[in-house]
PDB file of C-alpha atoms and ligand atoms in Angstrom:
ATOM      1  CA  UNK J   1     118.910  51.547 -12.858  1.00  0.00           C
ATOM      2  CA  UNK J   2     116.104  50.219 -15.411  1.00  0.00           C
ATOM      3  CA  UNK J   3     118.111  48.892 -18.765  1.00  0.00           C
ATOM      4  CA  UNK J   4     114.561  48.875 -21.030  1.00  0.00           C
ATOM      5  CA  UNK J   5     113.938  45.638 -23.064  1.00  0.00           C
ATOM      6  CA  UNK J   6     115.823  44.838 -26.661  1.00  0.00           C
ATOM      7  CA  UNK J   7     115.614  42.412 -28.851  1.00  0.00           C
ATOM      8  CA  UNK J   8     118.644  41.079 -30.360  1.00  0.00           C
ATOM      9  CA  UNK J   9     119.325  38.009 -33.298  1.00  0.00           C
ATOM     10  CA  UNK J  10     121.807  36.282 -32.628  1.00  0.00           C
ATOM     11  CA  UNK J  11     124.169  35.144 -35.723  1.00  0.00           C
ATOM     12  CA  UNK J  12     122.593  31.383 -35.622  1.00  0.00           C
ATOM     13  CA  UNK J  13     119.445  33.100 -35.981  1.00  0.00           C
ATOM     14  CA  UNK J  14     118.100  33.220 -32.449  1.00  0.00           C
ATOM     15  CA  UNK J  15     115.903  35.688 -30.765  1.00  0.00           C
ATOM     16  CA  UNK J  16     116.947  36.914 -27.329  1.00  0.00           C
ATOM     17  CA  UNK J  17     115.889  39.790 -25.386  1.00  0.00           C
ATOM     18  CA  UNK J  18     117.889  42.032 -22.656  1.00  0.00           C
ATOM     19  CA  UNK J  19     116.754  43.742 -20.241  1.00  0.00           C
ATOM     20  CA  UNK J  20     116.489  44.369 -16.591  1.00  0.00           C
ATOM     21  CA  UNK J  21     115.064  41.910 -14.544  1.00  0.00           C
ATOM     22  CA  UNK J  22     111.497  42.181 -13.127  1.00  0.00           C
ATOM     23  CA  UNK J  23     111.281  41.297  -9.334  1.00  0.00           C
ATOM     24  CA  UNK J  24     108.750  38.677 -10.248  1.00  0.00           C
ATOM     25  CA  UNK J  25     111.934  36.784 -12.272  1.00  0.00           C
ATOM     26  CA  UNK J  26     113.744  36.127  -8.935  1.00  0.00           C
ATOM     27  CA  UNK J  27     113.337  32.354  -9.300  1.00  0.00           C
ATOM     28  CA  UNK J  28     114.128  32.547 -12.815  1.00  0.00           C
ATOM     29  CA  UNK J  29     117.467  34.428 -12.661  1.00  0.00           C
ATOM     30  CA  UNK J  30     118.410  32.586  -9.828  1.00  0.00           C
ATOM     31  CA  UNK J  31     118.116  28.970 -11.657  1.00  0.00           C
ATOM     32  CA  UNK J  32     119.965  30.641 -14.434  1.00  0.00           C
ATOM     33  CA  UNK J  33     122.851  31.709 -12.178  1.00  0.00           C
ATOM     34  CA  UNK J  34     122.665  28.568  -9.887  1.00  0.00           C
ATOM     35  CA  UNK J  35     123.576  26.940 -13.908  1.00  0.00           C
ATOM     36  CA  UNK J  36     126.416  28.624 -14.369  1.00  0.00           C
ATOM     37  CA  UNK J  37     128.031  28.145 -11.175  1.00  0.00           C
ATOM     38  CA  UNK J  38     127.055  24.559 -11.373  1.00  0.00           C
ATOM     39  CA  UNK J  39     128.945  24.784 -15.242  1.00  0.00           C
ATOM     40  CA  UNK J  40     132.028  26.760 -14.618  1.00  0.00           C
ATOM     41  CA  UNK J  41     134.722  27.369 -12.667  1.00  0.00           C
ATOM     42  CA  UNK J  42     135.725  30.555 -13.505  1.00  0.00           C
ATOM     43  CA  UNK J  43     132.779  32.203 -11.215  1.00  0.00           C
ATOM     44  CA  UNK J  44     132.877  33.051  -7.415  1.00  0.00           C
ATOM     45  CA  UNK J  45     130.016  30.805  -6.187  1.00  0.00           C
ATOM     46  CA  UNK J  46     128.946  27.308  -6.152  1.00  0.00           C
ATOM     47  CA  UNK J  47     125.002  25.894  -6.683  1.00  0.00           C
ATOM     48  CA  UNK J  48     124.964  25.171  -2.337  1.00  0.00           C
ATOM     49  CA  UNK J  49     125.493  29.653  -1.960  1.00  0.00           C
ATOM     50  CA  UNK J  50     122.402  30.225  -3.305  1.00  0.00           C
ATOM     51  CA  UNK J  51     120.334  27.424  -0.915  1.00  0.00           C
ATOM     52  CA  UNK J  52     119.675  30.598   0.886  1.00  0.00           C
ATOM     53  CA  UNK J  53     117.889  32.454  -1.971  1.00  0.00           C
ATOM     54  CA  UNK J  54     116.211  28.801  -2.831  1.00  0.00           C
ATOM     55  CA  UNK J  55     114.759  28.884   0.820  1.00  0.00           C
ATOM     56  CA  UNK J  56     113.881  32.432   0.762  1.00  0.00           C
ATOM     57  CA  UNK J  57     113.362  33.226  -2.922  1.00  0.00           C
ATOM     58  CA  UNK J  58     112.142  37.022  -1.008  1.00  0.00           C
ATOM     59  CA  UNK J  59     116.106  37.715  -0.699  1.00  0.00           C
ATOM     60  CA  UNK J  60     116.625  36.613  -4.923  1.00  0.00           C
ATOM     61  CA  UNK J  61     113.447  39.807  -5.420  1.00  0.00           C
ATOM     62  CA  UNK J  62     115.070  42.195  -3.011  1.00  0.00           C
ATOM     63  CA  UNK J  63     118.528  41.628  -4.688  1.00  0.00           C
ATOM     64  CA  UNK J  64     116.822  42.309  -8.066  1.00  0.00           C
ATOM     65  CA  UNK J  65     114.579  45.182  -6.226  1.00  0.00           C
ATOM     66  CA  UNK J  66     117.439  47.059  -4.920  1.00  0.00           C
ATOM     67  CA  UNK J  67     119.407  46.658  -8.245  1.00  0.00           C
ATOM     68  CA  UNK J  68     116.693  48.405 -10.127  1.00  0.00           C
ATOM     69  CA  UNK J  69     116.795  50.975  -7.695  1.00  0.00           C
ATOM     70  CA  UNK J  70     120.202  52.016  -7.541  1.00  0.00           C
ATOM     71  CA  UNK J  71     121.144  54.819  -9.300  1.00  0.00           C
ATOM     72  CA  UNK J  72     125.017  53.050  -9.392  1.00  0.00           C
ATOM     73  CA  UNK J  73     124.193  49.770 -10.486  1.00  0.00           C
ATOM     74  CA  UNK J  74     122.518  47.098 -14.346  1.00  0.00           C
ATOM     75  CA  UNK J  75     121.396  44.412 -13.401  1.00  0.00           C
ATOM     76  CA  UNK J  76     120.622  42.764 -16.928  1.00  0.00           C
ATOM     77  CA  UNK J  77     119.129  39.649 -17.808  1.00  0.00           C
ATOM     78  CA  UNK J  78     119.017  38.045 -21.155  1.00  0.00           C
ATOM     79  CA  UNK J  79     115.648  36.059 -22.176  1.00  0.00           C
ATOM     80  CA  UNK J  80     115.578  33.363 -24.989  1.00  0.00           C
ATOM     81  CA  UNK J  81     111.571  32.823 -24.581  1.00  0.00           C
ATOM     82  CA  UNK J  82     110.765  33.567 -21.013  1.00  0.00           C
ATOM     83  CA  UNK J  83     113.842  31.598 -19.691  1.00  0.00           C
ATOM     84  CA  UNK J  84     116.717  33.432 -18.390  1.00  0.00           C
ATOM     85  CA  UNK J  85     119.902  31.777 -20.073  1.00  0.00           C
ATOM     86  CA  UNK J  86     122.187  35.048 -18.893  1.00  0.00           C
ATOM     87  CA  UNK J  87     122.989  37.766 -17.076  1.00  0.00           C
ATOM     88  CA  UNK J  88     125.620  40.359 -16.189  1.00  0.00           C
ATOM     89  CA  UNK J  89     125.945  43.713 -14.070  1.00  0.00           C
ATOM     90  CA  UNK J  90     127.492  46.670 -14.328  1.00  0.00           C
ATOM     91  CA  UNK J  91     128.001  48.803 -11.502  1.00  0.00           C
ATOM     92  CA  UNK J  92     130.077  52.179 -10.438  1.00  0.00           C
ATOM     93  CA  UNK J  93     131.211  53.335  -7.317  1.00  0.00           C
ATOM     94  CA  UNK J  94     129.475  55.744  -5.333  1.00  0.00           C
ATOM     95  CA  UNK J  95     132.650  58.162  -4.061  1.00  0.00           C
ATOM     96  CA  UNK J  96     133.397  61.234  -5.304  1.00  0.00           C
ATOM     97  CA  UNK J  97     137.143  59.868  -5.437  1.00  0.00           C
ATOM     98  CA  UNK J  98     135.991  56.510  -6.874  1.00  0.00           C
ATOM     99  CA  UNK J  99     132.523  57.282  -9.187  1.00  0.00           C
ATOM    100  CA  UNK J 100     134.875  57.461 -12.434  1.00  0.00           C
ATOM    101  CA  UNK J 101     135.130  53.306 -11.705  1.00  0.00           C
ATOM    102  CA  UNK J 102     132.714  51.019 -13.027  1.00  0.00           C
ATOM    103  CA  UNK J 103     132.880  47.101 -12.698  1.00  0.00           C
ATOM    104  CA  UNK J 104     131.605  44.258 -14.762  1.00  0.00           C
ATOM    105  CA  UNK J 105     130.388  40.836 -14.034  1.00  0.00           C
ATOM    106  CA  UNK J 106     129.030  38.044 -16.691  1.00  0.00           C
ATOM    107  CA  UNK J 107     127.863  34.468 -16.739  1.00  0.00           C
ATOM    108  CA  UNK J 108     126.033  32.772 -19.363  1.00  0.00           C
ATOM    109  CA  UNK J 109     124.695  29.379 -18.967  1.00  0.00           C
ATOM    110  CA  UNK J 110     126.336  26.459 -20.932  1.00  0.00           C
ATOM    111  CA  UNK J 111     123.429  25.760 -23.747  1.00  0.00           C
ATOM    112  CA  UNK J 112     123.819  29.638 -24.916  1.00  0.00           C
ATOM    113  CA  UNK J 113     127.732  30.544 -24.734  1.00  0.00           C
ATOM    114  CA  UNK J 114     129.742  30.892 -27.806  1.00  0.00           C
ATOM    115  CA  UNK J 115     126.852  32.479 -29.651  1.00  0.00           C
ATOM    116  CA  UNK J 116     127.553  35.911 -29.691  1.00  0.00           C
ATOM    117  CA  UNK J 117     125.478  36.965 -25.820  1.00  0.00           C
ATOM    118  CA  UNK J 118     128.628  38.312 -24.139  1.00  0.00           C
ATOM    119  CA  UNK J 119     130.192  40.192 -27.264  1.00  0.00           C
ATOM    120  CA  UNK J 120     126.217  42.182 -27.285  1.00  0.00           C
ATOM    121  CA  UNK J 121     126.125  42.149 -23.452  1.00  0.00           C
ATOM    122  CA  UNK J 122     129.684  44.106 -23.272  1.00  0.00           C
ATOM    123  CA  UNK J 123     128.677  46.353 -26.604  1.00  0.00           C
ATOM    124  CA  UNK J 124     125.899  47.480 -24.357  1.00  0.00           C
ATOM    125  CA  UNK J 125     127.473  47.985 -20.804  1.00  0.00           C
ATOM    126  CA  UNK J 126     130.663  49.888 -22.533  1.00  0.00           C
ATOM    127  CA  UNK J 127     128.037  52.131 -24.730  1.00  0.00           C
ATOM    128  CA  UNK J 128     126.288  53.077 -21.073  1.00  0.00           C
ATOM    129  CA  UNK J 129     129.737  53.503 -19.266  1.00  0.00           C
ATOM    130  CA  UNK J 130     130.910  55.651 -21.828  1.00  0.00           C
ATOM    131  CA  UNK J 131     127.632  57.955 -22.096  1.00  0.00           C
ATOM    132  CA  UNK J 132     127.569  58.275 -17.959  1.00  0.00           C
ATOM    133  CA  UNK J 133     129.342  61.661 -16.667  1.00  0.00           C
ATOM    134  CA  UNK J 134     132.648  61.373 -15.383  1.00  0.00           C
ATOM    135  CA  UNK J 135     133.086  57.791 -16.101  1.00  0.00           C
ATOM    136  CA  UNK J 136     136.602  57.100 -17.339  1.00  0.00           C
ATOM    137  CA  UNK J 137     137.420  53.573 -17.027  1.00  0.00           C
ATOM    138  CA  UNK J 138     135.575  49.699 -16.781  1.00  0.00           C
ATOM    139  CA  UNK J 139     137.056  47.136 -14.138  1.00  0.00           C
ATOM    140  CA  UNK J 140     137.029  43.152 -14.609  1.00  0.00           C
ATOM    141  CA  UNK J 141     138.507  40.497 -12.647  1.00  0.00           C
ATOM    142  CA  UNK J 142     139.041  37.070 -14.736  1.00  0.00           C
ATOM    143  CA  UNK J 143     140.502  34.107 -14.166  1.00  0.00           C
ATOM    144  CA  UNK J 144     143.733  33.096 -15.136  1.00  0.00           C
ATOM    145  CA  UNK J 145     142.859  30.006 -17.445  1.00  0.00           C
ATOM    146  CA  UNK J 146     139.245  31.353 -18.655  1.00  0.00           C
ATOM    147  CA  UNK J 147     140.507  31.758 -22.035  1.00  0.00           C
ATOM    148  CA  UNK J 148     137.135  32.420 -23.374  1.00  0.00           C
ATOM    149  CA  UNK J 149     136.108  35.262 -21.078  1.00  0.00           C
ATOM    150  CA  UNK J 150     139.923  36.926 -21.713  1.00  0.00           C
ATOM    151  CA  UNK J 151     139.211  36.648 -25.623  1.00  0.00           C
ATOM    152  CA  UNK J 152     136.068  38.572 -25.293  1.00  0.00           C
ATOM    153  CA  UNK J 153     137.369  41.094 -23.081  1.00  0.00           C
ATOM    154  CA  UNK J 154     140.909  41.699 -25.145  1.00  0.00           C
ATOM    155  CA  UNK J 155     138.596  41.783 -27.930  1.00  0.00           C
ATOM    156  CA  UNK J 156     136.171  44.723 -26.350  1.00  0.00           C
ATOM    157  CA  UNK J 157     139.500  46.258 -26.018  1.00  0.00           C
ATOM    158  CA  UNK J 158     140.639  45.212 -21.819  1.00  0.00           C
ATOM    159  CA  UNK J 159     144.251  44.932 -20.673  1.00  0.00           C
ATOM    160  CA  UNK J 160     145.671  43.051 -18.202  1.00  0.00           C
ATOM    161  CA  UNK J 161     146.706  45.499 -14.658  1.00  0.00           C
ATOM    162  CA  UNK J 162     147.209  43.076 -12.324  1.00  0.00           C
ATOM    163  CA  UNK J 163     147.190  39.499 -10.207  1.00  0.00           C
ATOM    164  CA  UNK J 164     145.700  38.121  -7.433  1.00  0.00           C
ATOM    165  CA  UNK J 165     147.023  34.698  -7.121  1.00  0.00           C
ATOM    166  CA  UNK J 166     144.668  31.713  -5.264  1.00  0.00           C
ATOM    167  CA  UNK J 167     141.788  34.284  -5.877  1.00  0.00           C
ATOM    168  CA  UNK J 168     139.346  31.228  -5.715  1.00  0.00           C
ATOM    169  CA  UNK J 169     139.494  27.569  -4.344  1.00  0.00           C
ATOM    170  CA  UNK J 170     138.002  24.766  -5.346  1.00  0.00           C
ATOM    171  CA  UNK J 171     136.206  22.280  -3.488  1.00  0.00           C
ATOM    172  CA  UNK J 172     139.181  20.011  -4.154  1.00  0.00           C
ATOM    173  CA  UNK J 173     141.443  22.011  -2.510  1.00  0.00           C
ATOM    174  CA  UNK J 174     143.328  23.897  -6.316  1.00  0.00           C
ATOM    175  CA  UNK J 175     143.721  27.239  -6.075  1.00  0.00           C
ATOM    176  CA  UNK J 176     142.774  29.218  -9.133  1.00  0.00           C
ATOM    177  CA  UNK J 177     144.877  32.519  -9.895  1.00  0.00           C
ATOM    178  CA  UNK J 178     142.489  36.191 -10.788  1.00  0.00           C
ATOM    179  CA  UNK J 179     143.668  38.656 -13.672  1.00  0.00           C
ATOM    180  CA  UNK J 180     142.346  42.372 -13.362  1.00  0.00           C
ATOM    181  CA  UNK J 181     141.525  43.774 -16.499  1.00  0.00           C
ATOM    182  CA  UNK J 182     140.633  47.586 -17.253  1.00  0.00           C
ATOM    183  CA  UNK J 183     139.361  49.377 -20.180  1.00  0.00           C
ATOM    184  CA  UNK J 184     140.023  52.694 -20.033  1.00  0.00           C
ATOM    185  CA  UNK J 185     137.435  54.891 -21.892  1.00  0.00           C
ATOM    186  CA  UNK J 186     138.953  58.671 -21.850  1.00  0.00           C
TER     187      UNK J 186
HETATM  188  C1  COA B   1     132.922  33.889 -20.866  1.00  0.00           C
HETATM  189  C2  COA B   1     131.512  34.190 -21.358  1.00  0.00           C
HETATM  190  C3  COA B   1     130.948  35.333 -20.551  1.00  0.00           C
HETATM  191  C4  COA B   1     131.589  34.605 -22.834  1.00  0.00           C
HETATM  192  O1  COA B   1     130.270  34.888 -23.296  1.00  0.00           O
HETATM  193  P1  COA B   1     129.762  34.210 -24.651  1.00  0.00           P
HETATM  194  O2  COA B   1     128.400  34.680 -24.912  1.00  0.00           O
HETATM  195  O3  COA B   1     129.978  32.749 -24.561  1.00  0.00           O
HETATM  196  O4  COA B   1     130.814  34.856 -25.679  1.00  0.00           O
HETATM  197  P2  COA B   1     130.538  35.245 -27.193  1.00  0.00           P
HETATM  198  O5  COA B   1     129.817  34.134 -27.864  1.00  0.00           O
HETATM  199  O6  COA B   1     129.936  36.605 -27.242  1.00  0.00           O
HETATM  200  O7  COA B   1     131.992  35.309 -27.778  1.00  0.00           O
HETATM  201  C5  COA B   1     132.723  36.506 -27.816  1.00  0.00           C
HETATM  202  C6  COA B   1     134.187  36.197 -28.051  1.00  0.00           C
HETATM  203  O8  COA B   1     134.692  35.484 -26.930  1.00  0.00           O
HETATM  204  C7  COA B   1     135.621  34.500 -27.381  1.00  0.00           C
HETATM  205  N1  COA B   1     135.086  33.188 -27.060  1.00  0.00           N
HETATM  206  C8  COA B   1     133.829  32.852 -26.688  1.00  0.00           C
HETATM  207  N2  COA B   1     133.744  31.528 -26.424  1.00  0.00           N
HETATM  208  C9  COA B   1     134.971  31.030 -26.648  1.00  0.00           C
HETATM  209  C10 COA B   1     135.549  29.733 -26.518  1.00  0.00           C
HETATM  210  N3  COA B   1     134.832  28.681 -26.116  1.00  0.00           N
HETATM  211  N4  COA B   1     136.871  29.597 -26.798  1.00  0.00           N
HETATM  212  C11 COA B   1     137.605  30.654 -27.185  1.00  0.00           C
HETATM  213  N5  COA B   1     137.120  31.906 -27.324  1.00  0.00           N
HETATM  214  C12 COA B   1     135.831  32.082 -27.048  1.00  0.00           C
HETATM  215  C13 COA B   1     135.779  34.697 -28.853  1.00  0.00           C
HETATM  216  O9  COA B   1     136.800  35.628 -29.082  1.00  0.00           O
HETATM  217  C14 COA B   1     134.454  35.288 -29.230  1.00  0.00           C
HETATM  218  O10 COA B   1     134.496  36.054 -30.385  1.00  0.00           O
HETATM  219  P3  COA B   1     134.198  35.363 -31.835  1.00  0.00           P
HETATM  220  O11 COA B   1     132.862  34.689 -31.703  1.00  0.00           O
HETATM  221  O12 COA B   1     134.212  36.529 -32.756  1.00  0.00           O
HETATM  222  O13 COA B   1     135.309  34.399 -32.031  1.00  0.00           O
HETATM  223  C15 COA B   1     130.585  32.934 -21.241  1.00  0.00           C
HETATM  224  O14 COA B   1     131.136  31.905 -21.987  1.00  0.00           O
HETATM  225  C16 COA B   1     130.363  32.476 -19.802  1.00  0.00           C
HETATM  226  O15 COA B   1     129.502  32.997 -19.123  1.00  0.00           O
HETATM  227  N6  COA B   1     131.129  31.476 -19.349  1.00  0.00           N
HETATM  228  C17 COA B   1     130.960  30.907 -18.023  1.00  0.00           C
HETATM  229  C18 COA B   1     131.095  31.892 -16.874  1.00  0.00           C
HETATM  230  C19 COA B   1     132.287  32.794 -17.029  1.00  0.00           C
HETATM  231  O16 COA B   1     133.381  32.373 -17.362  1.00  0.00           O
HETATM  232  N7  COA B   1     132.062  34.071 -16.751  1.00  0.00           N
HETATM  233  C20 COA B   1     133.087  35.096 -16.833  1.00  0.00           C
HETATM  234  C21 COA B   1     133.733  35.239 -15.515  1.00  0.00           C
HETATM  235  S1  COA B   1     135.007  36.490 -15.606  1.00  0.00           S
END
């Protein structure tokens, strides 16, 4: 799905845009996303998963190609200039037992967090949730000691469902315990 392009001021007074990516922004989303795993903990991947988009930047356009295709899944990226400094997703399942579920992903990279991006970002993605038939309720996994990400999602209005403990593990050997968080919207 195509998310068209906004602008949004931020409240120190910057200027960022959101909006799907373009194919041509492969290399540009990935450096973004190879920041944030590089920054944080709290996401799934490390900088050395992506070496295979860096070798074959062809697999970072068709990820972004079939994103803008799908009629079940946002990709969105958020520009400050031309640079990509975040980007999230929002997808729903495809079943007729399951299309009612949509999930949510997020990572902004370290210059631009605390400014506002994710409180917009989520604004947006519940806002197209809630205006897509038959959707009923969001999906978020979080980990356990991201107290940042859990403040923004308690404050969009997610509760905790669930656990997955040792969800991820770090490269020096700690587990890392996963919270599931829902928002239901009917
Ligand atoms: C977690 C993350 C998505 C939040 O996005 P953000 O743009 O930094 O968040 P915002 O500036 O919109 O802040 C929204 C709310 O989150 C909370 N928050 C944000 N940063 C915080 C921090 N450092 N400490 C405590 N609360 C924080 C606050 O409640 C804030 O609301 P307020 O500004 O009214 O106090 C972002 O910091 C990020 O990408 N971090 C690294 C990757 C990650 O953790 N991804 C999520 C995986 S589940």
């Amino acid at each position: 799905m195509i998310y068209e392009a906004k602008e949004f001021t931020l409240k120190n007074g910057l200027k960022v845009v959101i909006k799907t990516p373009e194919i041509s922004d492969a290399r540009n989303l990935l450096d973004s996303i190879i920041n944030v795993s590089a920054t944080s903990d709290f996401i799934t991947s490390l900088p050395e998963d992506y070496q295979p988009y860096l070798d074959d930047i062809s697999k970072e356009e068709a990820f972004i190609e079939g994103n803008r295709k799908s009629p079940n899944s946002y990709l969105f990226a958020v520009y400050h200039n031309d640079k990509i400094i975040g980007n999230c997703f929002l997808s729903f399942f495809g079943n007729i037992k399951t299309r009612h579920r949509g999930t949510i992903g997020i990572a902004i990279t370290n210059e631009y967090r605390g400014m506002g991006i994710g409180s917009i970002l989520f604004d947006e993605m519940i806002n197209i949730a809630k205006n897509r038939s038959g959707v009923t309720q969001l999906e978020l996994g979080v980990i356990k000691n991201n107290e940042a990400a859990k403040r923004l999602y308690t404050s969009k209005g997610f509760v905790k469902t669930g656990e997955t403990p040792r969800a991820l593990r770090l490269p020096n050997g700690q587990y890392l315990d996963e919270e599931m968080m829902m928002l239901m919207l009917k």
